[in-house]
Tab-separated table of C-alpha atoms in Angstrom:
chain	number	residue	atom	x	y	z
A	15	MET	CA	37.899	96.255	92.668
A	16	PRO	CA	34.899	95.888	95.033
A	17	VAL	CA	32.246	98.577	94.532
A	18	SER	CA	30.179	99.930	97.439
A	19	SER	CA	26.514	100.616	96.704
A	20	ASP	CA	26.346	103.470	99.250
A	21	LEU	CA	29.682	105.138	98.559
A	22	ILE	CA	29.970	108.281	96.408
A	23	SER	CA	33.380	108.641	94.776
A	24	ILE	CA	34.338	112.283	94.186
A	25	ILE	CA	36.905	112.875	91.452
A	26	MET	CA	38.986	116.056	91.724
A	27	PRO	CA	41.727	116.810	89.165
A	28	ALA	CA	44.312	119.244	90.536
A	29	TYR	CA	47.107	121.104	88.785
A	30	ASN	CA	48.911	123.980	90.518
A	31	ALA	CA	45.766	124.503	92.584
A	32	GLU	CA	47.311	125.696	95.870
A	33	ARG	CA	45.298	128.928	95.872
A	34	THR	CA	41.829	127.333	95.708
A	35	LEU	CA	42.344	123.698	96.732
A	36	SER	CA	41.637	124.046	100.450
A	37	GLN	CA	38.290	125.733	99.875
A	38	SER	CA	37.237	122.953	97.492
A	39	ILE	CA	38.345	120.124	99.795
A	40	ASN	CA	36.729	121.765	102.826
A	41	SER	CA	33.419	121.917	100.969
A	42	VAL	CA	33.634	118.119	100.659
A	43	LEU	CA	34.568	117.669	104.312
A	44	ASN	CA	31.510	119.763	105.242
A	45	GLN	CA	29.080	117.488	103.388
A	46	THR	CA	26.142	116.232	105.432
A	47	TRP	CA	26.339	112.908	103.567
A	48	PRO	CA	29.289	111.090	105.206
A	49	ASP	CA	29.748	108.056	102.944
A	50	TRP	CA	32.132	109.411	100.331
A	51	GLU	CA	35.700	109.106	99.146
A	52	LEU	CA	37.592	112.010	97.613
A	53	ILE	CA	40.105	110.976	94.952
A	54	ILE	CA	42.405	113.891	94.160
A	55	VAL	CA	44.432	113.351	90.986
A	56	ASP	CA	47.547	115.527	91.058
A	57	ASP	CA	48.520	116.263	87.457
A	58	CYS	CA	52.237	116.750	88.259
A	59	SER	CA	51.814	120.109	89.971
A	60	ASN	CA	54.968	122.165	90.576
A	61	ASP	CA	53.619	124.313	93.414
A	62	HIS	CA	52.492	123.236	96.902
A	63	THR	CA	49.427	121.311	95.683
A	64	ALA	CA	50.883	117.860	96.497
A	65	ASP	CA	51.891	118.905	100.031
A	66	MET	CA	48.416	120.253	100.687
A	67	ILE	CA	46.758	117.063	99.447
A	68	LEU	CA	49.000	114.893	101.622
A	69	LYS	CA	48.126	116.956	104.678
A	70	TYR	CA	44.419	116.409	104.096
A	71	GLU	CA	44.980	112.724	103.311
A	72	ARG	CA	46.679	112.211	106.683
A	73	SER	CA	43.815	113.902	108.514
A	74	ASP	CA	40.907	112.025	106.862
A	75	SER	CA	41.069	108.433	105.587
A	76	ARG	CA	38.322	109.156	103.039
A	77	ILE	CA	40.753	111.309	101.024
A	78	ARG	CA	42.990	109.532	98.532
A	79	HIS	CA	45.906	111.158	96.719
A	80	ILE	CA	46.992	109.718	93.375
A	81	LYS	CA	49.373	111.236	90.862
A	82	ASN	CA	49.690	111.095	87.113
A	83	GLY	CA	52.980	109.756	85.770
A	84	LYS	CA	53.224	112.865	83.592
A	85	ASN	CA	51.216	116.027	83.069
A	86	SER	CA	48.206	114.700	81.171
A	87	GLY	CA	45.401	117.265	81.396
A	88	VAL	CA	42.030	117.353	83.111
A	89	ALA	CA	40.312	114.726	80.938
A	90	CYS	CA	42.923	112.030	81.558
A	91	SER	CA	43.014	112.950	85.246
A	92	ARG	CA	39.252	112.457	85.568
A	93	ASN	CA	39.441	109.147	83.695
A	94	TYR	CA	42.219	107.942	85.985
A	95	GLY	CA	40.212	108.907	89.050
A	96	VAL	CA	37.066	107.145	87.821
A	97	ALA	CA	39.072	103.976	87.183
A	98	GLN	CA	40.303	104.023	90.805
A	99	ALA	CA	36.869	104.733	92.309
A	100	ARG	CA	35.201	102.289	94.700
A	101	GLY	CA	31.756	103.870	94.844
A	102	SER	CA	28.697	103.056	92.755
A	103	TRP	CA	28.184	106.804	92.176
A	104	ILE	CA	30.717	109.221	90.676
A	105	ALA	CA	30.647	112.953	91.429
A	106	PHE	CA	33.035	115.458	89.866
A	107	LEU	CA	34.436	118.540	91.587
A	108	ASP	CA	37.091	120.780	90.079
A	109	SER	CA	39.799	122.068	92.415
A	110	ASP	CA	38.562	125.664	92.157
A	111	ASP	CA	34.841	124.978	92.661
A	112	CYS	CA	32.866	124.332	95.866
A	113	TRP	CA	29.684	122.632	97.015
A	114	GLU	CA	26.951	123.571	99.429
A	115	PRO	CA	27.033	121.254	102.493
A	116	GLU	CA	23.870	119.320	101.562
A	117	LYS	CA	24.841	118.790	97.912
A	118	LEU	CA	25.561	115.055	98.002
A	119	ALA	CA	22.698	114.176	100.355
A	120	LEU	CA	20.072	116.051	98.352
A	121	GLN	CA	21.353	114.843	95.004
A	122	LEU	CA	21.481	111.198	96.079
A	123	GLU	CA	17.935	111.413	97.428
A	124	PHE	CA	16.848	113.070	94.180
A	125	ALA	CA	18.495	110.355	92.057
A	126	GLN	CA	16.788	107.634	94.065
A	127	GLN	CA	13.389	109.341	93.829
A	128	MET	CA	13.713	109.776	90.061
A	129	GLN	CA	15.358	106.373	89.560
A	130	ALA	CA	17.956	108.317	87.600
A	131	ARG	CA	21.428	107.196	86.573
A	132	PHE	CA	22.634	110.661	85.501
A	133	THR	CA	21.892	113.820	87.521
A	134	PHE	CA	23.110	117.399	87.766
A	135	THR	CA	22.241	120.511	89.762
A	136	GLY	CA	21.878	124.246	89.418
A	137	SER	CA	24.797	126.557	90.140
A	138	ALA	CA	25.706	129.676	92.030
A	139	PHE	CA	28.804	131.655	91.059
A	140	MET	CA	31.772	133.300	92.704
A	141	ASP	CA	34.468	135.505	91.243
A	142	GLU	CA	38.141	134.613	91.080
A	143	SER	CA	38.729	135.788	94.650
A	144	GLY	CA	35.845	133.700	96.020
A	145	CYS	CA	33.200	136.414	96.440
A	146	ARG	CA	29.669	135.140	95.754
A	147	LEU	CA	27.698	136.720	92.916
A	148	SER	CA	23.949	137.204	92.781
A	149	HIS	CA	23.426	135.304	89.512
A	150	GLN	CA	22.321	131.665	89.614
A	151	LEU	CA	22.058	129.106	86.831
A	152	THR	CA	18.680	127.395	86.866
A	153	VAL	CA	18.362	123.968	85.271
A	154	PRO	CA	15.442	122.002	83.782
A	155	ASP	CA	13.931	118.958	85.483
A	156	GLN	CA	15.336	116.848	82.673
A	157	ILE	CA	17.187	117.321	79.420
A	158	THR	CA	17.482	115.320	76.211
A	159	PHE	CA	20.296	115.005	73.692
A	160	HIS	CA	18.797	117.522	71.249
A	161	GLN	CA	18.024	120.023	74.003
A	162	LEU	CA	21.545	119.787	75.385
A	163	LEU	CA	23.007	120.483	71.953
A	164	LYS	CA	21.628	124.028	72.169
A	165	GLN	CA	23.166	124.846	75.555
A	166	ASN	CA	25.270	122.879	77.989
A	167	VAL	CA	23.453	123.405	81.280
A	168	ILE	CA	25.270	120.439	82.847
A	169	SER	CA	28.185	121.837	84.850
A	170	CYS	CA	30.746	119.088	85.361
A	171	SER	CA	31.209	119.908	89.050
A	172	SER	CA	27.468	119.430	89.590
A	173	VAL	CA	27.218	115.948	88.052
A	174	MET	CA	26.520	112.743	89.949
A	175	ILE	CA	26.378	109.693	87.701
A	176	ARG	CA	26.458	105.930	88.040
A	177	ARG	CA	29.997	104.578	87.881
A	178	ASP	CA	29.100	101.740	85.517
A	179	LEU	CA	27.701	104.302	83.072
A	180	ILE	CA	30.563	106.820	83.098
A	181	LEU	CA	33.138	104.029	82.787
A	182	GLN	CA	31.795	103.376	79.288
A	183	TYR	CA	32.471	106.983	78.235
A	184	PRO	CA	35.992	108.170	79.104
A	185	MET	CA	36.617	111.856	78.517
A	186	GLY	CA	38.602	112.774	75.426
A	187	SER	CA	40.804	115.620	74.244
A	188	ASP	CA	41.302	118.774	76.316
A	189	ARG	CA	41.152	120.678	72.999
A	190	MET	CA	37.374	120.625	73.331
A	191	HIS	CA	34.839	120.706	76.169
A	192	GLU	CA	35.507	117.066	77.011
A	193	ASP	CA	32.731	116.777	79.590
A	194	PHE	CA	30.099	118.264	77.235
A	195	ALA	CA	31.022	115.677	74.583
A	196	VAL	CA	30.578	112.856	77.104
A	197	TRP	CA	27.167	114.083	78.291
A	198	LEU	CA	25.960	114.242	74.693
A	199	GLN	CA	27.244	110.772	73.871
A	200	ILE	CA	25.631	109.255	76.958
A	201	LEU	CA	22.223	110.796	76.261
A	202	ARG	CA	22.228	109.912	72.562
A	203	GLU	CA	23.584	106.369	72.736
A	204	ASN	CA	21.488	105.320	75.737
A	205	HIS	CA	18.294	107.058	74.570
A	206	MET	CA	18.002	108.622	78.004
A	207	LYS	CA	17.510	111.935	79.780
A	208	ALA	CA	19.663	113.576	82.422
A	209	HIS	CA	17.722	114.747	85.473
A	210	GLY	CA	18.291	118.218	86.919
A	211	LEU	CA	17.914	119.222	90.561
A	212	ASN	CA	17.152	122.916	90.278
A	213	ARG	CA	18.993	124.100	93.372
A	214	PRO	CA	22.320	126.016	93.330
A	215	LEU	CA	24.311	123.313	95.111
A	216	LEU	CA	27.468	123.986	93.082
A	217	ILE	CA	29.396	127.220	93.545
A	218	TYR	CA	31.286	127.704	90.297
A	219	ARG	CA	34.393	129.880	90.265
A	220	LEU	CA	34.695	132.258	87.324
A	221	SER	CA	38.257	132.630	86.108
A	222	PRO	CA	39.608	134.456	83.027
A	223	SER	CA	42.269	131.728	82.664
A	224	SER	CA	39.751	128.872	82.451
A	225	LYS	CA	38.544	127.281	79.225
A	226	SER	CA	35.224	129.099	79.443
A	227	GLY	CA	36.932	132.354	80.419
A	228	ASN	CA	38.324	132.859	76.916
A	229	LYS	CA	35.122	133.236	74.903
A	230	LEU	CA	36.715	132.810	71.449
A	231	LYS	CA	38.571	129.707	72.561
A	232	ALA	CA	35.419	128.330	74.209
A	233	ALA	CA	33.449	128.859	70.992
A	234	ARG	CA	36.017	126.918	68.976
A	235	MET	CA	36.032	124.117	71.516
A	236	THR	CA	32.238	123.887	71.385
A	237	PHE	CA	32.330	123.501	67.608
A	238	ARG	CA	34.929	120.735	68.007
A	239	VAL	CA	32.513	118.918	70.338
A	240	TYR	CA	29.816	118.896	67.661
A	241	ARG	CA	32.206	117.539	65.053
A	242	HIS	CA	33.637	115.012	67.543
A	243	ILE	CA	30.203	113.452	68.140
A	244	GLY	CA	29.623	113.156	64.394
A	245	LEU	CA	27.461	116.148	63.466
A	246	SER	CA	27.799	117.377	59.877
A	247	TYR	CA	29.246	120.855	59.338
A	248	PRO	CA	25.788	122.400	58.664
A	249	ALA	CA	24.290	120.725	61.763
A	250	ALA	CA	27.301	121.688	63.870
A	251	PHE	CA	27.012	125.310	62.747
A	252	TYR	CA	23.254	125.342	63.462
A	253	TYR	CA	23.673	124.142	67.034
A	254	TRP	CA	26.786	126.291	67.527
A	255	CYS	CA	24.664	129.373	66.753
A	256	TRP	CA	22.104	128.308	69.350
A	257	TYR	CA	24.869	127.625	71.863
A	258	THR	CA	26.597	130.960	71.233
A	259	ILE	CA	23.433	133.037	71.609
A	260	ARG	CA	22.482	131.345	74.872
A	261	SER	CA	26.042	131.538	76.212
A	262	LEU	CA	26.231	135.269	75.494
A	263	LYS	CA	22.961	135.765	77.365
A	264	LYS	CA	24.269	133.758	80.331
A	265	TYR	CA	27.533	135.673	80.556
A	266	ARG	CA	25.720	138.989	80.215
A	267	ASN	CA	23.646	138.052	83.262
A	268	ILE	CA	26.790	137.010	85.140
A	269	LYS	CA	28.473	140.309	84.253
A	270	ARG	CA	25.478	142.218	85.566
A	271	SER	CA	25.601	140.250	88.806
A	272	LYS	CA	29.273	141.236	89.240
A	273	THR	CA	28.250	144.867	88.960
A	274	ASP	CA	25.449	144.374	91.483
A	275	SER	CA	27.680	142.576	94.002
């Protein structure tokens, strides 16, 4: 498959996403950077998700609708989308998150300035109904493998990464934070750093039904990540404690911002 050096391929898994899908797609259509393709992977939705995708596909040739043969989960859906991508850059956007209009343009410029293959951005937040919160997630200029072990500051929907790099690291089981595991593997095995653009270009939707919404479940999934990448039980527990403390602090700040909003 020919790969375009200027094209950014956006991978969006979608499952029963009719309530939030339009807002997410519209945030792509509003991008100031025009050279993109949006690959929406329908994971066998049983609501009106497929009809909505087809409507957008007919209205803009940059939108591509593909469908899993069976319900396969978000990790497999992302992998399928990456395999179909034609761009040299891959960006991820979940079907309930949104971007600021200049997200792709600023991030591509940043990647070129830093000569970076793996970039991410800061985040703003909205509640389940789409109301913006005052809290923002700031990110470091760069992060190493050992730093990332202590807190995952790389939101999947903020990532822009070279296609040839992410193709080497397909996402694994949905029983863990599959994206976190991939970021760690990339940084460790390539002896590299991920570069952070500290601007809230992602608007992340908080949902009690999401993986991160259930704190006990999220904690277990984080521990599975550490074991999946080969950490010993003592090392996994050490970093899990760091991760838990920092996560509790983050969610306390988010909770306060809900009260302030």
